[in-house]
Structure formats: structure tokens, C-alpha cells
PDB file of C-alpha atoms in Angstrom:
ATOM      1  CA  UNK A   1       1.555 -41.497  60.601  1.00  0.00           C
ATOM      2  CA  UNK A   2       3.099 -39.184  63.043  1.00  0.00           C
ATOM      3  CA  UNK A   3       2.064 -38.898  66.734  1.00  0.00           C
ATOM      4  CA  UNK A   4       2.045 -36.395  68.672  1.00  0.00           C
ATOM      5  CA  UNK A   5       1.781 -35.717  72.242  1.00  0.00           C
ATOM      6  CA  UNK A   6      -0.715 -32.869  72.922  1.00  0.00           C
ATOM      7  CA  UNK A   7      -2.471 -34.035  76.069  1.00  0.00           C
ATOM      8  CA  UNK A   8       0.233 -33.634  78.210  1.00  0.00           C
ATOM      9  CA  UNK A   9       0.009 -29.837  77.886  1.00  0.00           C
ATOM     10  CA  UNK A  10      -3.861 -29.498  77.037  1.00  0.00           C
ATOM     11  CA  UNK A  11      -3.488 -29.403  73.301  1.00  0.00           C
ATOM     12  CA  UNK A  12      -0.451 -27.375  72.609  1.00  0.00           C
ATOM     13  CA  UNK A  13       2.897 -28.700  72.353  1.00  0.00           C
ATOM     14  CA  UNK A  14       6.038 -26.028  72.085  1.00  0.00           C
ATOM     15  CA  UNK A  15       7.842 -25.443  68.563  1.00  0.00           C
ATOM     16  CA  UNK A  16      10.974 -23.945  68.025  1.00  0.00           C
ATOM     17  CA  UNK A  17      12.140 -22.216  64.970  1.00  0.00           C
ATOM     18  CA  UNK A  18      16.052 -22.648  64.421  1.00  0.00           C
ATOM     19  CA  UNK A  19      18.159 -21.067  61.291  1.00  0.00           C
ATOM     20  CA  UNK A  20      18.583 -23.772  59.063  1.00  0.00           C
ATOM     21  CA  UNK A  21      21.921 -22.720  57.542  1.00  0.00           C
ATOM     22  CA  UNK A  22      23.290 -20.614  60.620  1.00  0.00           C
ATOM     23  CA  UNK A  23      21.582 -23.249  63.616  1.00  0.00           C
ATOM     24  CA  UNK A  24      20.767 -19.403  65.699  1.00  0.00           C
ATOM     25  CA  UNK A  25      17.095 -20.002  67.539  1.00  0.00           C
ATOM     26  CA  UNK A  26      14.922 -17.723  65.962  1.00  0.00           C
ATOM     27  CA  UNK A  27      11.323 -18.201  68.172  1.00  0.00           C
ATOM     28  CA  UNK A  28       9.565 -20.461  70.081  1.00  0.00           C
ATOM     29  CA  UNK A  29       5.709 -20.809  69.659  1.00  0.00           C
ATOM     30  CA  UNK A  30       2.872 -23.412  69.966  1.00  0.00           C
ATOM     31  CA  UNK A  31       1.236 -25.430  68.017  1.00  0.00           C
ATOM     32  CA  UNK A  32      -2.002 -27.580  68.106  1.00  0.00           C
ATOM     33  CA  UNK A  33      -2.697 -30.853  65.984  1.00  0.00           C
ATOM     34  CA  UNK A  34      -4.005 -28.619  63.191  1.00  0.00           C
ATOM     35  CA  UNK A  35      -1.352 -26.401  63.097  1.00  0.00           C
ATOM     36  CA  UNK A  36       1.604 -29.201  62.803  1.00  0.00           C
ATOM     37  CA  UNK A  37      -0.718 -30.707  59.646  1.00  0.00           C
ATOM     38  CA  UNK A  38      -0.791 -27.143  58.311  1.00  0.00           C
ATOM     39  CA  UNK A  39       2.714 -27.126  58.556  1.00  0.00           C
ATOM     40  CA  UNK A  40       3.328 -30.400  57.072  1.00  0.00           C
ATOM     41  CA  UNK A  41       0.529 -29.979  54.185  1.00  0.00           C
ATOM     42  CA  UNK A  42       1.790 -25.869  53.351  1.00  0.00           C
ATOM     43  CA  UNK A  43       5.763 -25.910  53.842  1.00  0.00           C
ATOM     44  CA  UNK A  44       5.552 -22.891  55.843  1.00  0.00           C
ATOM     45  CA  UNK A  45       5.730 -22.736  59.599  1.00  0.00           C
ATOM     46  CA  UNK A  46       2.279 -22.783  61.172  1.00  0.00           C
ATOM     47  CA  UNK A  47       1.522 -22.024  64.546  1.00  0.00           C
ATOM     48  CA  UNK A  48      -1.490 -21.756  67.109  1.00  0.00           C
ATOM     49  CA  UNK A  49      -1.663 -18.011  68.508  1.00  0.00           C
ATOM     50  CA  UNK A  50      -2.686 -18.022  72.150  1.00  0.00           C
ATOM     51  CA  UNK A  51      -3.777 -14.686  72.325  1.00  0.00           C
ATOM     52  CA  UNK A  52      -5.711 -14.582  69.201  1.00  0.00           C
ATOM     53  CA  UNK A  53      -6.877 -18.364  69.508  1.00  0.00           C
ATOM     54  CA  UNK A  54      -6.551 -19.194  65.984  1.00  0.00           C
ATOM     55  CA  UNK A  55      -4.329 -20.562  63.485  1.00  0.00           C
ATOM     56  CA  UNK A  56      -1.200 -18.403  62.852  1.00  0.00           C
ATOM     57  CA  UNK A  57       0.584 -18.592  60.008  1.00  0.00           C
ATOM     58  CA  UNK A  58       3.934 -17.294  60.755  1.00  0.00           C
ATOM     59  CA  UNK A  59       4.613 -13.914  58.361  1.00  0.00           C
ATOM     60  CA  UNK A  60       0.639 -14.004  56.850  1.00  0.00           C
ATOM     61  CA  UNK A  61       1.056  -9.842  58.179  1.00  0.00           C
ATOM     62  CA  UNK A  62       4.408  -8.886  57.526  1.00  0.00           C
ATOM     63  CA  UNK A  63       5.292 -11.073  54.859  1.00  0.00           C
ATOM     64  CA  UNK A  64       7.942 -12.535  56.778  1.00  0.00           C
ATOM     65  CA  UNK A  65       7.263 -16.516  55.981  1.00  0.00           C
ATOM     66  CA  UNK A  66       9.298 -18.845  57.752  1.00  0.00           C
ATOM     67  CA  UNK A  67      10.269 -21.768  54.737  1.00  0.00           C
ATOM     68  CA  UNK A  68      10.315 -25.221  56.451  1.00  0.00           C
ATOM     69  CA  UNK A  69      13.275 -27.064  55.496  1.00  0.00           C
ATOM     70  CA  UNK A  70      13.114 -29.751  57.890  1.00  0.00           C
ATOM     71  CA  UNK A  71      11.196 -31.041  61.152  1.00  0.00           C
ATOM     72  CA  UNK A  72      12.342 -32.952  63.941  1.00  0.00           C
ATOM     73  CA  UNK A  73      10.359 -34.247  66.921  1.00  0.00           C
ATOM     74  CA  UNK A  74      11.903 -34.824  70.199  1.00  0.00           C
ATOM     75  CA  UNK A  75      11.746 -38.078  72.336  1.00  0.00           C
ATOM     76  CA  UNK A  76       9.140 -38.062  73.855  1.00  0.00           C
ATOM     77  CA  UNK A  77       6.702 -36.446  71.057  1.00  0.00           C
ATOM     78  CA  UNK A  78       5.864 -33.369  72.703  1.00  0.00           C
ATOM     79  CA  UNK A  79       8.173 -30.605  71.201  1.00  0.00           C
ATOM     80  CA  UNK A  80       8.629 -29.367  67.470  1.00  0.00           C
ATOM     81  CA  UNK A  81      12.005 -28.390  66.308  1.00  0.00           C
ATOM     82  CA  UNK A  82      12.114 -26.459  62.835  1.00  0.00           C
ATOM     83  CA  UNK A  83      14.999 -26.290  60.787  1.00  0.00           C
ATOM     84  CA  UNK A  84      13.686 -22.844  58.466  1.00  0.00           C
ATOM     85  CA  UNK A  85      14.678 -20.456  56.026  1.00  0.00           C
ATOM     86  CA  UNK A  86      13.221 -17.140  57.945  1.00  0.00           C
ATOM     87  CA  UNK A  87      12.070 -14.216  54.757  1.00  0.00           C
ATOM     88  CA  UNK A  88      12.397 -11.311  55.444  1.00  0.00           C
ATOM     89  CA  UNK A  89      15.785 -11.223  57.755  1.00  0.00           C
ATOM     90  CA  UNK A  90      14.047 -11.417  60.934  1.00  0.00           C
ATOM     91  CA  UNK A  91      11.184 -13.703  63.239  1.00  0.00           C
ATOM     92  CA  UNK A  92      10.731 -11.008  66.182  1.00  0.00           C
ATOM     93  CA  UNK A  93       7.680  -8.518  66.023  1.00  0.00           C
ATOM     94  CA  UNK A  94      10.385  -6.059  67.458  1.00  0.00           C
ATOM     95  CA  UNK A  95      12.157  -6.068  64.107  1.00  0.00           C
ATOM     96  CA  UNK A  96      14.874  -8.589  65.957  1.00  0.00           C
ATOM     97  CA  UNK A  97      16.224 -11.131  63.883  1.00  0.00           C
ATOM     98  CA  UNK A  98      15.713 -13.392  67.007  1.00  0.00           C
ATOM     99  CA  UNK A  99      13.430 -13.016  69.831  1.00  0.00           C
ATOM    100  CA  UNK A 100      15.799 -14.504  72.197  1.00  0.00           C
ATOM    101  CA  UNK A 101      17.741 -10.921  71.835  1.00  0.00           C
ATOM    102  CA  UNK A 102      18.207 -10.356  75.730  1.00  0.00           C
ATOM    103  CA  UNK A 103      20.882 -11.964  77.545  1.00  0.00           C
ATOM    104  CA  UNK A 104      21.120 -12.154  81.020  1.00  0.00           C
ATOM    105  CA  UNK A 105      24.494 -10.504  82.383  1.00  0.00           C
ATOM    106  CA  UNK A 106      25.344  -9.924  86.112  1.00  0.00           C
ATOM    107  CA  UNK A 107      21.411 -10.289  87.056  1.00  0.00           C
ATOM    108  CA  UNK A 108      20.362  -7.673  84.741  1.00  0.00           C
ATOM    109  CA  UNK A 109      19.218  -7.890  80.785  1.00  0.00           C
ATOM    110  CA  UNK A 110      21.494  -6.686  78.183  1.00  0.00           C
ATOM    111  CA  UNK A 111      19.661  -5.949  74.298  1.00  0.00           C
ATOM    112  CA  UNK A 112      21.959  -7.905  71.653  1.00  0.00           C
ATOM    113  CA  UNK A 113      22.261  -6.527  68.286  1.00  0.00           C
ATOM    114  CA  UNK A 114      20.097  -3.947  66.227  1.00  0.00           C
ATOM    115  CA  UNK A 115      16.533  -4.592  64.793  1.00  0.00           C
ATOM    116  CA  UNK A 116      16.145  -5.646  61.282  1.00  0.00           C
ATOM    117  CA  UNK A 117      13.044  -3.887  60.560  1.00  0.00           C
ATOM    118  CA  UNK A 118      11.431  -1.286  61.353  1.00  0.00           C
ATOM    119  CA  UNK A 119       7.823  -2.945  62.906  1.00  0.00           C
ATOM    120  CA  UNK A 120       5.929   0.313  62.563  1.00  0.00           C
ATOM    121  CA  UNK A 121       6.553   0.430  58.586  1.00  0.00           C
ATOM    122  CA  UNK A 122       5.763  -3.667  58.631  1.00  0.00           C
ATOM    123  CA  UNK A 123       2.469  -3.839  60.621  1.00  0.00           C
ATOM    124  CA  UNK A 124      -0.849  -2.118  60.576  1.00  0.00           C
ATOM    125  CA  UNK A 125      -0.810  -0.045  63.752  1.00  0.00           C
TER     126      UNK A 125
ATOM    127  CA  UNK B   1      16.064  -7.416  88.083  1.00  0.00           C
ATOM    128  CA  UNK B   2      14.707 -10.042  85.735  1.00  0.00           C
ATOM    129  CA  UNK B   3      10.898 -10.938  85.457  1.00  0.00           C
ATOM    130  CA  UNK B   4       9.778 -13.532  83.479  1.00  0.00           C
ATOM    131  CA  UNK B   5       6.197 -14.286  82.564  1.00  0.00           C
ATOM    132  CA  UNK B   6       4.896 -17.236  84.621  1.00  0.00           C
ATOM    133  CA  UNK B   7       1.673 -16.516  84.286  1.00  0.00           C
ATOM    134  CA  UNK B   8       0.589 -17.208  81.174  1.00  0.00           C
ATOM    135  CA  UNK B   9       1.454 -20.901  80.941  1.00  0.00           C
ATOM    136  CA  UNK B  10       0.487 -21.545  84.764  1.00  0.00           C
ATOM    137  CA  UNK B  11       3.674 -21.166  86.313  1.00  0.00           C
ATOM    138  CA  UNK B  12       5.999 -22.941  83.662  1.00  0.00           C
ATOM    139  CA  UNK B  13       7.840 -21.839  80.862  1.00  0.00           C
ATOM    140  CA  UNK B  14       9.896 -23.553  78.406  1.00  0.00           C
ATOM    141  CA  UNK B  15      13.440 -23.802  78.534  1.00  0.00           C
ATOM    142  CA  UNK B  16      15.563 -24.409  75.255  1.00  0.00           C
ATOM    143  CA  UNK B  17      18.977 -26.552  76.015  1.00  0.00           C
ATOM    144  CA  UNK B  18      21.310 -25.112  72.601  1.00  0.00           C
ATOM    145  CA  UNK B  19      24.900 -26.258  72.462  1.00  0.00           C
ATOM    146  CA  UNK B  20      26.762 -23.860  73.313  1.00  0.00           C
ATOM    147  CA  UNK B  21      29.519 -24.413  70.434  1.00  0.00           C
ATOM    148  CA  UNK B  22      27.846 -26.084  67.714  1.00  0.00           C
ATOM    149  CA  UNK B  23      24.477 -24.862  68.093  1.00  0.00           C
ATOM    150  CA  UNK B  24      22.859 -27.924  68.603  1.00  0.00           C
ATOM    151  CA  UNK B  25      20.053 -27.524  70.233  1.00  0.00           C
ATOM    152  CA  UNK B  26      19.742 -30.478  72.886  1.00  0.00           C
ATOM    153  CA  UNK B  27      16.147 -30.583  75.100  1.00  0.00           C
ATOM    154  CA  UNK B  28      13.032 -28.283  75.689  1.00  0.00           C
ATOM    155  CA  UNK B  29      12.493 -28.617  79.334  1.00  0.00           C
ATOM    156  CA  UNK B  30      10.089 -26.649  81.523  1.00  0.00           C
ATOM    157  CA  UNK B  31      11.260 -23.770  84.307  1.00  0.00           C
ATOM    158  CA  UNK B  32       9.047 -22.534  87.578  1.00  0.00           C
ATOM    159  CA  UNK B  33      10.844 -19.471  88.858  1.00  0.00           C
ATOM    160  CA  UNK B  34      12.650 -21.532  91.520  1.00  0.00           C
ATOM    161  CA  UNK B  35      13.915 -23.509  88.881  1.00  0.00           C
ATOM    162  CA  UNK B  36      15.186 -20.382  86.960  1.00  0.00           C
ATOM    163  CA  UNK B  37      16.840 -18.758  90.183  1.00  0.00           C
ATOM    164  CA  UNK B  38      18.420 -22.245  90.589  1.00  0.00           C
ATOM    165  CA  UNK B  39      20.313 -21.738  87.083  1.00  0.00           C
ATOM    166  CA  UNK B  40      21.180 -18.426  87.634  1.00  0.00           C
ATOM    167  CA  UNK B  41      22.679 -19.230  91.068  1.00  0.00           C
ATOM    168  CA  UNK B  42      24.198 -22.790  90.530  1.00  0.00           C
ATOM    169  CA  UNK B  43      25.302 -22.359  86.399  1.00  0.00           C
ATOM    170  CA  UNK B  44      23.945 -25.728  86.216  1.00  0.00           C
ATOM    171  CA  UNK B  45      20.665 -25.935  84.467  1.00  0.00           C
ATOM    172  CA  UNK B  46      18.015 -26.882  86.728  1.00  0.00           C
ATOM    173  CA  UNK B  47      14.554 -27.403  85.198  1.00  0.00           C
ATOM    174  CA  UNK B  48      11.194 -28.536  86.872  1.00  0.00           C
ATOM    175  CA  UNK B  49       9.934 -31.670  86.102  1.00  0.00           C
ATOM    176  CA  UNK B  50       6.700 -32.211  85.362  1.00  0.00           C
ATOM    177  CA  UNK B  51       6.651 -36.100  86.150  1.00  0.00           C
ATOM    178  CA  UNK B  52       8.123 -35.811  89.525  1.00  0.00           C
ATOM    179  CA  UNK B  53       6.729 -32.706  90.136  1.00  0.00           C
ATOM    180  CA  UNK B  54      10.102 -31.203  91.538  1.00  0.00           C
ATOM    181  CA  UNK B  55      13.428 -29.509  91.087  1.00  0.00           C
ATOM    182  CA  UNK B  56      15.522 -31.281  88.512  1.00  0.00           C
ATOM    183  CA  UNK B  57      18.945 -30.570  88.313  1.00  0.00           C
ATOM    184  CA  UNK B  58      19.899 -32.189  84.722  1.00  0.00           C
ATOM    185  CA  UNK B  59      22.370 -34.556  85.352  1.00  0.00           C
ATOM    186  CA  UNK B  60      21.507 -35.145  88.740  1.00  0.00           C
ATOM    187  CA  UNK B  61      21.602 -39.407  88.143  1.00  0.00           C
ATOM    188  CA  UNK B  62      23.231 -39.934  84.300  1.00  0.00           C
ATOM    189  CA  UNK B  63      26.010 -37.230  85.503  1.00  0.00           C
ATOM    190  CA  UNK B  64      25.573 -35.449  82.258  1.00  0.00           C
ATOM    191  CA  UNK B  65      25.038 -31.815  84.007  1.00  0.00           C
ATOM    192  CA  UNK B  66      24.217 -29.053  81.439  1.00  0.00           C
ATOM    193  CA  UNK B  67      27.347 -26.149  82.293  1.00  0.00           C
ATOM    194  CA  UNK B  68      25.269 -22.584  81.473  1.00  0.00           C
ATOM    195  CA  UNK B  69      27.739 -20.093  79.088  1.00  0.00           C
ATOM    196  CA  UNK B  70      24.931 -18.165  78.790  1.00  0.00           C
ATOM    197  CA  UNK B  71      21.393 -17.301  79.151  1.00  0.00           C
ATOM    198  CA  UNK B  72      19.043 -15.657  76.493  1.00  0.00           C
ATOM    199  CA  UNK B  73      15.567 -14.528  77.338  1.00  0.00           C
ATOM    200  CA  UNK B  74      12.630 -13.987  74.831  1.00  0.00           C
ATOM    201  CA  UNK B  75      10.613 -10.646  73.606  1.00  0.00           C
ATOM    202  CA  UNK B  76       7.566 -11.115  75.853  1.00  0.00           C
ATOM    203  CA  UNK B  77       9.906 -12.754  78.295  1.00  0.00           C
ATOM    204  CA  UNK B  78       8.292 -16.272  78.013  1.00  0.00           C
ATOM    205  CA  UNK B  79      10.776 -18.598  77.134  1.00  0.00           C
ATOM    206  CA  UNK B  80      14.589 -18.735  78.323  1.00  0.00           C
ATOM    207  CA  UNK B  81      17.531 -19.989  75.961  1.00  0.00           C
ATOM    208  CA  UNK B  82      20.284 -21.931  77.502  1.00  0.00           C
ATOM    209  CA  UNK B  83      23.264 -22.384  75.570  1.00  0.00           C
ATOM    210  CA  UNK B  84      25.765 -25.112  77.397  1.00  0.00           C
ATOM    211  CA  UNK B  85      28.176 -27.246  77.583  1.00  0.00           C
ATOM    212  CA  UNK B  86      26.989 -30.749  77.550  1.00  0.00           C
ATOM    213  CA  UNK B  87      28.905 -33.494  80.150  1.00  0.00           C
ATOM    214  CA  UNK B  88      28.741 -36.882  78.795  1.00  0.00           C
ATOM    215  CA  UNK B  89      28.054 -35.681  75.268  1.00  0.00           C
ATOM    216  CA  UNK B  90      24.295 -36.206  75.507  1.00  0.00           C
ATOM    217  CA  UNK B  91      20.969 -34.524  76.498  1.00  0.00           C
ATOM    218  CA  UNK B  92      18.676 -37.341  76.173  1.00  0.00           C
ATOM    219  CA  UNK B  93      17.703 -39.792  78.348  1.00  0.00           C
ATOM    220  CA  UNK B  94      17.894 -42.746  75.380  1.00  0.00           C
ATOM    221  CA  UNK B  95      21.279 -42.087  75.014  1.00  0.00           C
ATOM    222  CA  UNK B  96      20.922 -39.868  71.987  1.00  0.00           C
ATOM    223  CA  UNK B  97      22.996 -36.467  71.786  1.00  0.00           C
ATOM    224  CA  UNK B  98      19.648 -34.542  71.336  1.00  0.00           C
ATOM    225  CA  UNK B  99      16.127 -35.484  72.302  1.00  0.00           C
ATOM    226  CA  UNK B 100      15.715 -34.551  68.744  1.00  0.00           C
ATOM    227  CA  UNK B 101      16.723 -37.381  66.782  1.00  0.00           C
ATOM    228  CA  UNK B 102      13.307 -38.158  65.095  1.00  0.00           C
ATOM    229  CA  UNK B 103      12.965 -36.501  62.227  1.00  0.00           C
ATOM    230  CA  UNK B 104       9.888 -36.425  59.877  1.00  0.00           C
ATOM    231  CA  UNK B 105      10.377 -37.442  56.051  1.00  0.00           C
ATOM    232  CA  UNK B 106       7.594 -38.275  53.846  1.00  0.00           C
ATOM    233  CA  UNK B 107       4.800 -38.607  56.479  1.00  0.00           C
ATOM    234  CA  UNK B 108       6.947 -41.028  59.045  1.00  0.00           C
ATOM    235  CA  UNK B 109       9.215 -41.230  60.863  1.00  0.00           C
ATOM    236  CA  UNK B 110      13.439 -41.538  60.715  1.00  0.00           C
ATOM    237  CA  UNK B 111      15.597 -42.047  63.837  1.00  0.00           C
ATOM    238  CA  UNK B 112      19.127 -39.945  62.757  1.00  0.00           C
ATOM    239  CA  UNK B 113      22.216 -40.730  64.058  1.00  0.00           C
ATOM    240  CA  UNK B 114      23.198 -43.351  67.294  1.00  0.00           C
ATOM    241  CA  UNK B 115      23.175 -42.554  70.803  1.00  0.00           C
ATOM    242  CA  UNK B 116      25.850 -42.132  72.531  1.00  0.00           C
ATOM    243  CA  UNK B 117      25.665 -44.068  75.398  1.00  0.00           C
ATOM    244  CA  UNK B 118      23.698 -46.794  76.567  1.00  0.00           C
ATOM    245  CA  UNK B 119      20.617 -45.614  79.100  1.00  0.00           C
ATOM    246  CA  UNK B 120      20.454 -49.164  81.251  1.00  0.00           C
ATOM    247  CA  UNK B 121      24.248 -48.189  82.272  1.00  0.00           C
ATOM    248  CA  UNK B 122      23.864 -44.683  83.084  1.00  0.00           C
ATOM    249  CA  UNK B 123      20.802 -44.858  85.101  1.00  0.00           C
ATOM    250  CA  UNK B 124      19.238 -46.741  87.400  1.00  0.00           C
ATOM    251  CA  UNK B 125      16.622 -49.789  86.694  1.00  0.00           C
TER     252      UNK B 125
END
């Protein structure tokens, strides 16, 4: 049985999605108890969406499933790590392959790389 | 300029640790915006923690600072990505390389790899 540490943060607990094969960070998102067991029971990264309060199963709109190759917890049981094989070429609703595509330079943000996708041809507007 | 979203999360967001050169990624921490400015100003990463309910600058006691090559912010500017260079040769406070050595096979539990150095030498009793 695996615990985890959800009070600490009133029920949700940080999860990071890495490239399995190329180790780049692809998201970070949250999950609840629920959510980790869905990600467990499914193979497919399963998160909790704050905004919409419900479960969020990473790609269910754009097809863009993120395969769960391998989970680690950290220390202290209160942060997901998963190792993933991301369909679809990119995690970021802006088409990014990564979210984490802005990088801080001289106290100002500079864009990295190109989108993937297009998100107006992947999502419903 | 750079705004991050503090709001949403009460005034903390996560911070990912990455290895700077492998990839690894090391520790989730959390950031207030003091602690953010601190990184930016000091290139040491400097996180807030939630225990003491102050500035930590990682590395502060074990001497295993975290040297910032660069900083990565996400889409909806919630979450920063630190990739650095690791003194001492581990993130974790049990002496483990990365605070995620647990990883999850087959319902339980398995500890991966050996830390690197021993925690009752490093800090404090």
C-alpha cells in the first residue's frame, strides 16, 4: 500500500510529468488521492483540475495521452514524479511541447522553441 | 518584468530542482515571491519553507547549495523550473541524490539507488 501525503497541502499534492526517454519536464499538475489510483489502476497520467474541480485525465480532449512508464514518490510523500511517454508531441495547451517554454534572461522572459500544434485545430473553441 | 501567479495557491508555488546536466530532476520545493527574487538575485536557489515558515536558502546547513544555470517558467506562470548544479552531489536531506528515490512497482514500494552521504554527519542533531 502506498501513502501519500495530501493533508499537508489540503488534498492535493504536486505531480510532475518528465520525458521518459529524453528526462525534459513536460508539466506540473495536481493530483488528489483519486487521481494517483486512477493513475495507477489506467496507465495514463491522471490529474485533479483546479479550475474545473474534477478528475482530469491528461489528453481525454486533444488526444494527447500521457503513457505512464514509471512513478516515483519523493521523500517525504508529498510530490509525484512521472516518468511518461507524452502522444501527440506535446503536454502544453499552447501547442508547446513543454509548458516550462519561458526562460528567464536578464529579468525579462524569452519564448523557447516553436509550438507543436496548432491548439485552435486541437480543441473545441 | 516577470509576474508569477501567487495567487492561486495562496502565495506559494512550486519550484522544480532539475539537474542541470543530466536532467535529473532533484526536489519540488515551494517559492513566495521573496523567495523567487532571492534566486534571481543570489543564483542560489532559495525556496520558502513551509516547516519553518521562512527563507530557505538550500544548502544553508548540509552546504549542498543548488548553483541556478537557468530558470524556466510555466504557461500560466505557476510553477518555476530550476535547472542546477548540485554541491555535494545530493538534493535530499536522507542523503539520497534525489528526494525521488521511492519508486512504485507492483502496488509498493522500492527504495533505488544509495545515498550519497550520510545525514547525521552533514547536519546537525
Amino acid at each position: 500500500m502506498i501513502e501519500l501525503n495530501f493533508k499537508k497541502t489540503g488534498g492535493l499534492i504536486p505531480a510532475i510529468a518528465q520525458d521518459f526517454a529524453s528526462g525534459e519536464i513536460l508539466m506540473l499538475a495536481y493530483m488528489n488521492q483519486e487521481a494517483f489510483a486512477a493513475t495507477l489502476t489506467s496507465g495514463k497520467a491522471t490529474y485533479y483540475s483546479r479550475s474545473r474541480q474534477t478528475l482530469w485525465v491528461k489528453g481525454e480532449t486533444s488526444g494527447h495521452v500521457q503513457v505512464v512508464k514509471e512513478i516515483r514518490i519523493d521523500c517525504d510523500n508529498d510530490t509525484v514524479l512521472l516518468k511518461v511517454e507524452q502522444l501527440g508531441g506535446a503536454a502544453c495547451h499552447t501547442g508547446h511541447r513543454s509548458c516550462f517554454y519561458k526562460k528567464v534572461e536578464n529579468g525579462s522572459i524569452r519564448i523557447m522553441g516553436e509550438p507543436v500544434f496548432n491548439p485552435e485545430e486541437v480543441y473545441d473553441k
